[in-house]
GROMACS .gro file of C-alpha atoms in nm:
model
  223
    1MET     CA    1   4.105   0.324  -1.694
    2ALA     CA    2   4.224   0.015  -1.878
    3ASN     CA    3   4.462  -0.071  -1.593
    4MET     CA    4   4.183  -0.030  -1.338
    5LEU     CA    5   3.953  -0.257  -1.539
    6PHE     CA    6   4.229  -0.517  -1.563
    7LEU     CA    7   4.281  -0.500  -1.185
    8ILE     CA    8   3.909  -0.539  -1.115
    9THR     CA    9   3.893  -0.836  -1.351
   10SER     CA   10   4.189  -1.003  -1.182
   11LEU     CA   11   4.041  -0.954  -0.836
   12MET     CA   12   3.705  -1.093  -0.946
   13MET     CA   13   3.866  -1.402  -1.093
   14VAL     CA   14   4.072  -1.464  -0.781
   15SER     CA   15   3.764  -1.415  -0.562
   16PHE     CA   16   3.569  -1.661  -0.776
   17PHE     CA   17   3.807  -1.938  -0.675
   18MET     CA   18   3.839  -1.838  -0.309
   19PHE     CA   19   3.473  -1.839  -0.208
   20ASP     CA   20   3.411  -2.117   0.046
   21LYS     CA   21   3.118  -2.253  -0.153
   22ILE     CA   22   3.317  -2.290  -0.473
   23VAL     CA   23   3.460  -2.641  -0.506
   24ALA     CA   24   3.757  -2.694  -0.735
   25TYR     CA   25   3.767  -3.007  -0.946
   26ASP     CA   26   4.134  -3.071  -0.866
   27PRO     CA   27   4.261  -3.217  -0.535
   28HIS     CA   28   4.359  -2.970  -0.263
   29PRO     CA   29   4.735  -2.899  -0.248
   30LEU     CA   30   4.924  -3.071   0.031
   31GLN     CA   31   5.191  -2.803   0.069
   32ASP     CA   32   5.220  -2.424   0.044
   33ILE     CA   33   5.385  -2.437  -0.298
   34CYS     CA   34   5.458  -2.708  -0.552
   35VAL     CA   35   5.631  -2.541  -0.846
   36ALA     CA   36   5.608  -2.778  -1.141
   37ASP     CA   37   5.922  -2.947  -1.264
   38LEU     CA   38   5.845  -2.917  -1.636
   39ASN     CA   39   6.150  -3.125  -1.728
   40SER     CA   40   6.058  -3.427  -1.518
   41THR     CA   41   5.972  -3.751  -1.696
   42VAL     CA   42   5.756  -3.865  -1.403
   43ARG     CA   43   5.387  -3.882  -1.493
   44VAL     CA   44   5.137  -3.822  -1.212
   45ASN     CA   45   4.790  -3.665  -1.184
   46GLY     CA   46   4.936  -3.317  -1.213
   47LEU     CA   47   5.308  -3.244  -1.227
   48PRO     CA   48   5.584  -3.327  -0.977
   49CYS     CA   49   5.729  -3.050  -0.763
   50LYS     CA   50   6.077  -2.919  -0.821
   51ASP     CA   51   6.326  -2.870  -0.538
   52PRO     CA   52   6.180  -2.593  -0.315
   53SER     CA   53   6.526  -2.445  -0.267
   54THR     CA   54   6.531  -2.353  -0.637
   55VAL     CA   55   6.194  -2.171  -0.634
   56LYS     CA   56   6.199  -1.808  -0.748
   57ALA     CA   57   5.943  -1.531  -0.799
   58ASP     CA   58   5.939  -1.584  -1.176
   59ASP     CA   59   5.789  -1.930  -1.118
   60PHE     CA   60   5.467  -1.750  -1.020
   61PHE     CA   61   5.481  -1.477  -1.286
   62PHE     CA   62   5.347  -1.437  -1.639
   63SER     CA   63   5.360  -1.137  -1.870
   64GLY     CA   64   5.153  -1.103  -2.185
   65MET     CA   65   4.784  -1.114  -2.095
   66ASP     CA   66   4.755  -0.766  -2.245
   67LYS     CA   67   4.869  -0.883  -2.591
   68PRO     CA   68   4.592  -0.941  -2.851
   69GLY     CA   69   4.560  -1.286  -3.002
   70ASN     CA   70   4.584  -1.348  -3.376
   71THR     CA   71   4.229  -1.382  -3.510
   72THR     CA   72   4.325  -1.431  -3.876
   73ASN     CA   73   4.212  -1.793  -3.880
   74PRO     CA   74   3.902  -1.980  -4.006
   75ILE     CA   75   3.703  -1.916  -3.687
   76GLY     CA   76   3.820  -1.556  -3.634
   77ALA     CA   77   3.902  -1.616  -3.269
   78THR     CA   78   4.176  -1.725  -3.032
   79PHE     CA   79   4.170  -1.891  -2.689
   80ALA     CA   80   4.506  -1.834  -2.521
   81PRO     CA   81   4.528  -2.025  -2.190
   82VAL     CA   82   4.771  -1.949  -1.911
   83ASN     CA   83   4.821  -2.253  -1.691
   84VAL     CA   84   5.096  -2.450  -1.521
   85ARG     CA   85   5.294  -2.467  -1.846
   86GLN     CA   86   5.329  -2.088  -1.848
   87VAL     CA   87   5.324  -2.040  -1.469
   88PRO     CA   88   5.486  -2.343  -1.300
   89GLY     CA   89   5.392  -2.202  -0.959
   90ALA     CA   90   5.025  -2.266  -1.042
   91ASN     CA   91   5.084  -2.641  -1.010
   92THR     CA   92   4.827  -2.808  -0.776
   93LEU     CA   93   4.629  -2.483  -0.738
   94GLY     CA   94   4.339  -2.589  -0.962
   95LEU     CA   95   4.346  -2.278  -1.179
   96THR     CA   96   4.364  -2.187  -1.547
   97VAL     CA   97   4.295  -1.845  -1.695
   98ALA     CA   98   4.271  -1.748  -2.059
   99ARG     CA   99   4.245  -1.449  -2.287
  100LEU     CA  100   3.986  -1.470  -2.564
  101ASP     CA  101   3.998  -1.249  -2.874
  102PHE     CA  102   3.726  -1.239  -3.139
  103ALA     CA  103   3.723  -1.053  -3.468
  104ALA     CA  104   3.383  -0.937  -3.592
  105GLY     CA  105   3.192  -1.257  -3.668
  106GLY     CA  106   3.449  -1.471  -3.487
  107TYR     CA  107   3.338  -1.763  -3.273
  108LEU     CA  108   3.439  -2.062  -3.064
  109PRO     CA  109   3.234  -2.361  -3.184
  110PRO     CA  110   3.026  -2.577  -2.948
  111HIS     CA  111   3.262  -2.738  -2.698
  112TYR     CA  112   3.289  -2.833  -2.332
  113HIS     CA  113   3.545  -2.855  -2.053
  114PRO     CA  114   3.526  -3.202  -1.892
  115ARG     CA  115   3.706  -3.103  -1.573
  116ALA     CA  116   3.617  -2.740  -1.499
  117SER     CA  117   3.351  -2.474  -1.473
  118GLU     CA  118   3.419  -2.149  -1.659
  119PHE     CA  119   3.382  -1.788  -1.543
  120LEU     CA  120   3.376  -1.552  -1.840
  121MET     CA  121   3.403  -1.171  -1.832
  122ILE     CA  122   3.388  -0.924  -2.121
  123LEU     CA  123   3.655  -0.652  -2.124
  124GLU     CA  124   3.587  -0.503  -2.467
  125GLY     CA  125   3.305  -0.526  -2.719
  126SER     CA  126   3.017  -0.772  -2.691
  127MET     CA  127   2.965  -1.146  -2.717
  128GLU     CA  128   2.685  -1.398  -2.741
  129VAL     CA  129   2.737  -1.694  -2.512
  130GLY     CA  130   2.511  -1.997  -2.502
  131MET     CA  131   2.507  -2.327  -2.317
  132VAL     CA  132   2.292  -2.639  -2.343
  133VAL     CA  133   2.149  -2.790  -2.022
  134PRO     CA  134   2.063  -3.163  -2.062
  135SER     CA  135   1.857  -3.179  -1.741
  136LEU     CA  136   1.625  -2.911  -1.883
  137GLY     CA  137   1.548  -3.116  -2.192
  138TYR     CA  138   1.860  -2.990  -2.374
  139ARG     CA  139   1.740  -2.633  -2.337
  140LEU     CA  140   1.962  -2.358  -2.480
  141LEU     CA  141   2.036  -2.073  -2.240
  142ASN     CA  142   2.197  -1.785  -2.429
  143LYS     CA  143   2.279  -1.427  -2.347
  144THR     CA  144   2.442  -1.126  -2.510
  145LEU     CA  145   2.719  -0.991  -2.289
  146ASN     CA  146   2.862  -0.641  -2.302
  147LYS     CA  147   3.168  -0.480  -2.147
  148GLY     CA  148   3.179  -0.561  -1.776
  149ASP     CA  149   2.928  -0.845  -1.796
  150ALA     CA  150   3.007  -1.196  -1.672
  151PHE     CA  151   2.867  -1.545  -1.730
  152VAL     CA  152   2.931  -1.883  -1.565
  153VAL     CA  153   2.926  -2.216  -1.750
  154PRO     CA  154   2.903  -2.525  -1.524
  155VAL     CA  155   3.147  -2.811  -1.572
  156GLY     CA  156   3.081  -3.040  -1.866
  157LEU     CA  157   2.807  -2.834  -2.035
  158VAL     CA  158   2.829  -2.775  -2.409
  159HIS     CA  159   2.867  -2.404  -2.482
  160TYR     CA  160   2.978  -2.158  -2.749
  161GLN     CA  161   3.085  -1.795  -2.780
  162ARG     CA  162   3.067  -1.560  -3.076
  163ASN     CA  163   3.106  -1.194  -3.164
  164LYS     CA  164   2.785  -1.090  -3.340
  165ALA     CA  165   2.883  -0.724  -3.368
  166SER     CA  166   2.755  -0.567  -3.688
  167ASP     CA  167   2.981  -0.264  -3.644
  168GLY     CA  168   3.302  -0.458  -3.708
  169LYS     CA  169   3.427  -0.419  -3.351
  170LYS     CA  170   3.640  -0.687  -3.188
  171THR     CA  171   3.568  -0.858  -2.857
  172VAL     CA  172   3.814  -0.924  -2.576
  173ALA     CA  173   3.727  -1.145  -2.281
  174PHE     CA  174   3.900  -1.324  -1.995
  175ALA     CA  175   3.804  -1.666  -1.866
  176ALA     CA  176   3.891  -1.845  -1.543
  177LEU     CA  177   3.851  -2.223  -1.505
  178ASN     CA  178   3.880  -2.411  -1.177
  179SER     CA  179   4.123  -2.681  -1.290
  180GLN     CA  180   4.487  -2.669  -1.393
  181ASN     CA  181   4.390  -2.900  -1.679
  182PRO     CA  182   4.025  -2.822  -1.768
  183GLY     CA  183   4.033  -2.999  -2.104
  184LEU     CA  184   3.870  -2.876  -2.426
  185THR     CA  185   3.650  -3.105  -2.633
  186VAL     CA  186   3.509  -2.967  -2.960
  187LEU     CA  187   3.196  -3.161  -3.051
  188ALA     CA  188   3.239  -3.157  -3.428
  189ASN     CA  189   3.598  -3.279  -3.401
  190SER     CA  190   3.502  -3.556  -3.159
  191VAL     CA  191   3.220  -3.690  -3.376
  192PHE     CA  192   3.329  -3.625  -3.734
  193GLY     CA  193   3.703  -3.595  -3.676
  194ALA     CA  194   3.768  -3.910  -3.475
  195ASN     CA  195   4.079  -4.108  -3.570
  196PRO     CA  196   4.015  -4.376  -3.676
  197GLU     CA  197   3.679  -4.262  -3.810
  198ILE     CA  198   3.349  -4.352  -3.649
  199SER     CA  199   3.148  -4.561  -3.893
  200GLY     CA  200   2.982  -4.339  -4.152
  201ASP     CA  201   2.676  -4.565  -4.148
  202LEU     CA  202   2.635  -4.513  -3.776
  203LEU     CA  203   2.675  -4.135  -3.801
  204ALA     CA  204   2.431  -4.116  -4.091
  205GLU     CA  205   2.173  -4.308  -3.889
  206ALA     CA  206   2.236  -4.121  -3.563
  207PHE     CA  207   2.219  -3.775  -3.719
  208ARG     CA  208   1.962  -3.858  -3.988
  209LEU     CA  209   2.205  -3.760  -4.263
  210ASP     CA  210   2.284  -3.916  -4.598
  211ALA     CA  211   2.615  -4.095  -4.645
  212LYS     CA  212   2.765  -3.828  -4.873
  213THR     CA  213   2.700  -3.554  -4.618
  214VAL     CA  214   2.874  -3.760  -4.350
  215GLU     CA  215   3.169  -3.823  -4.581
  216GLY     CA  216   3.194  -3.451  -4.651
  217LEU     CA  217   3.195  -3.367  -4.281
  218GLN     CA  218   3.457  -3.630  -4.204
  219ALA     CA  219   3.675  -3.495  -4.485
  220LEU     CA  220   3.688  -3.160  -4.304
  221ARG     CA  221   3.848  -3.303  -3.990
  222PRO     CA  222   4.180  -3.150  -3.880
  223GLN     CA  223   4.483  -3.335  -4.016
   0.00000   0.00000   0.00000
């Protein structure tokens, strides 16, 4: 049953990126394959191709999506992407997938992907997902997803995920993003964790906070 669910999930994710009406945010590939040369020092928008004569099946293979992530961290969750760094054969294909694991109460804080839309599917447990739509007056659209449910987050929209389960059960989900480098911007880190710091006076005024609160938030930034 688990293998069948995994197969269905994989097929759905592949189909998501093959529909004619789905537009990837990366350029279309100009050749059948362009296996990334991860050792090249050349910097382009993507990665240079290695010699086609050296291509092998393992360049398109990854093993480990079935392995749970370590959720013993402050947010009780992990986001484990699989992209061109793990699968060099994915270079130029405009695709990243990820496994998400959440302990009970675990969450991914408000964030956005500047270069990709996200297709999310629940494989185990349940999850609350919410996104903010600026064109609707910054309206929050949120939904509780259960096993087999899916949700799509458009490119650039702030969103979050969390496991609200009161029974202590974990959540496992898979995500597909239509860019080989979707980006991940966490709002709190961008605003209060900027290096060098954004002026505390400005942040206090912008967020209607007192100076000490701003200082406390900036002190929490990742080192």
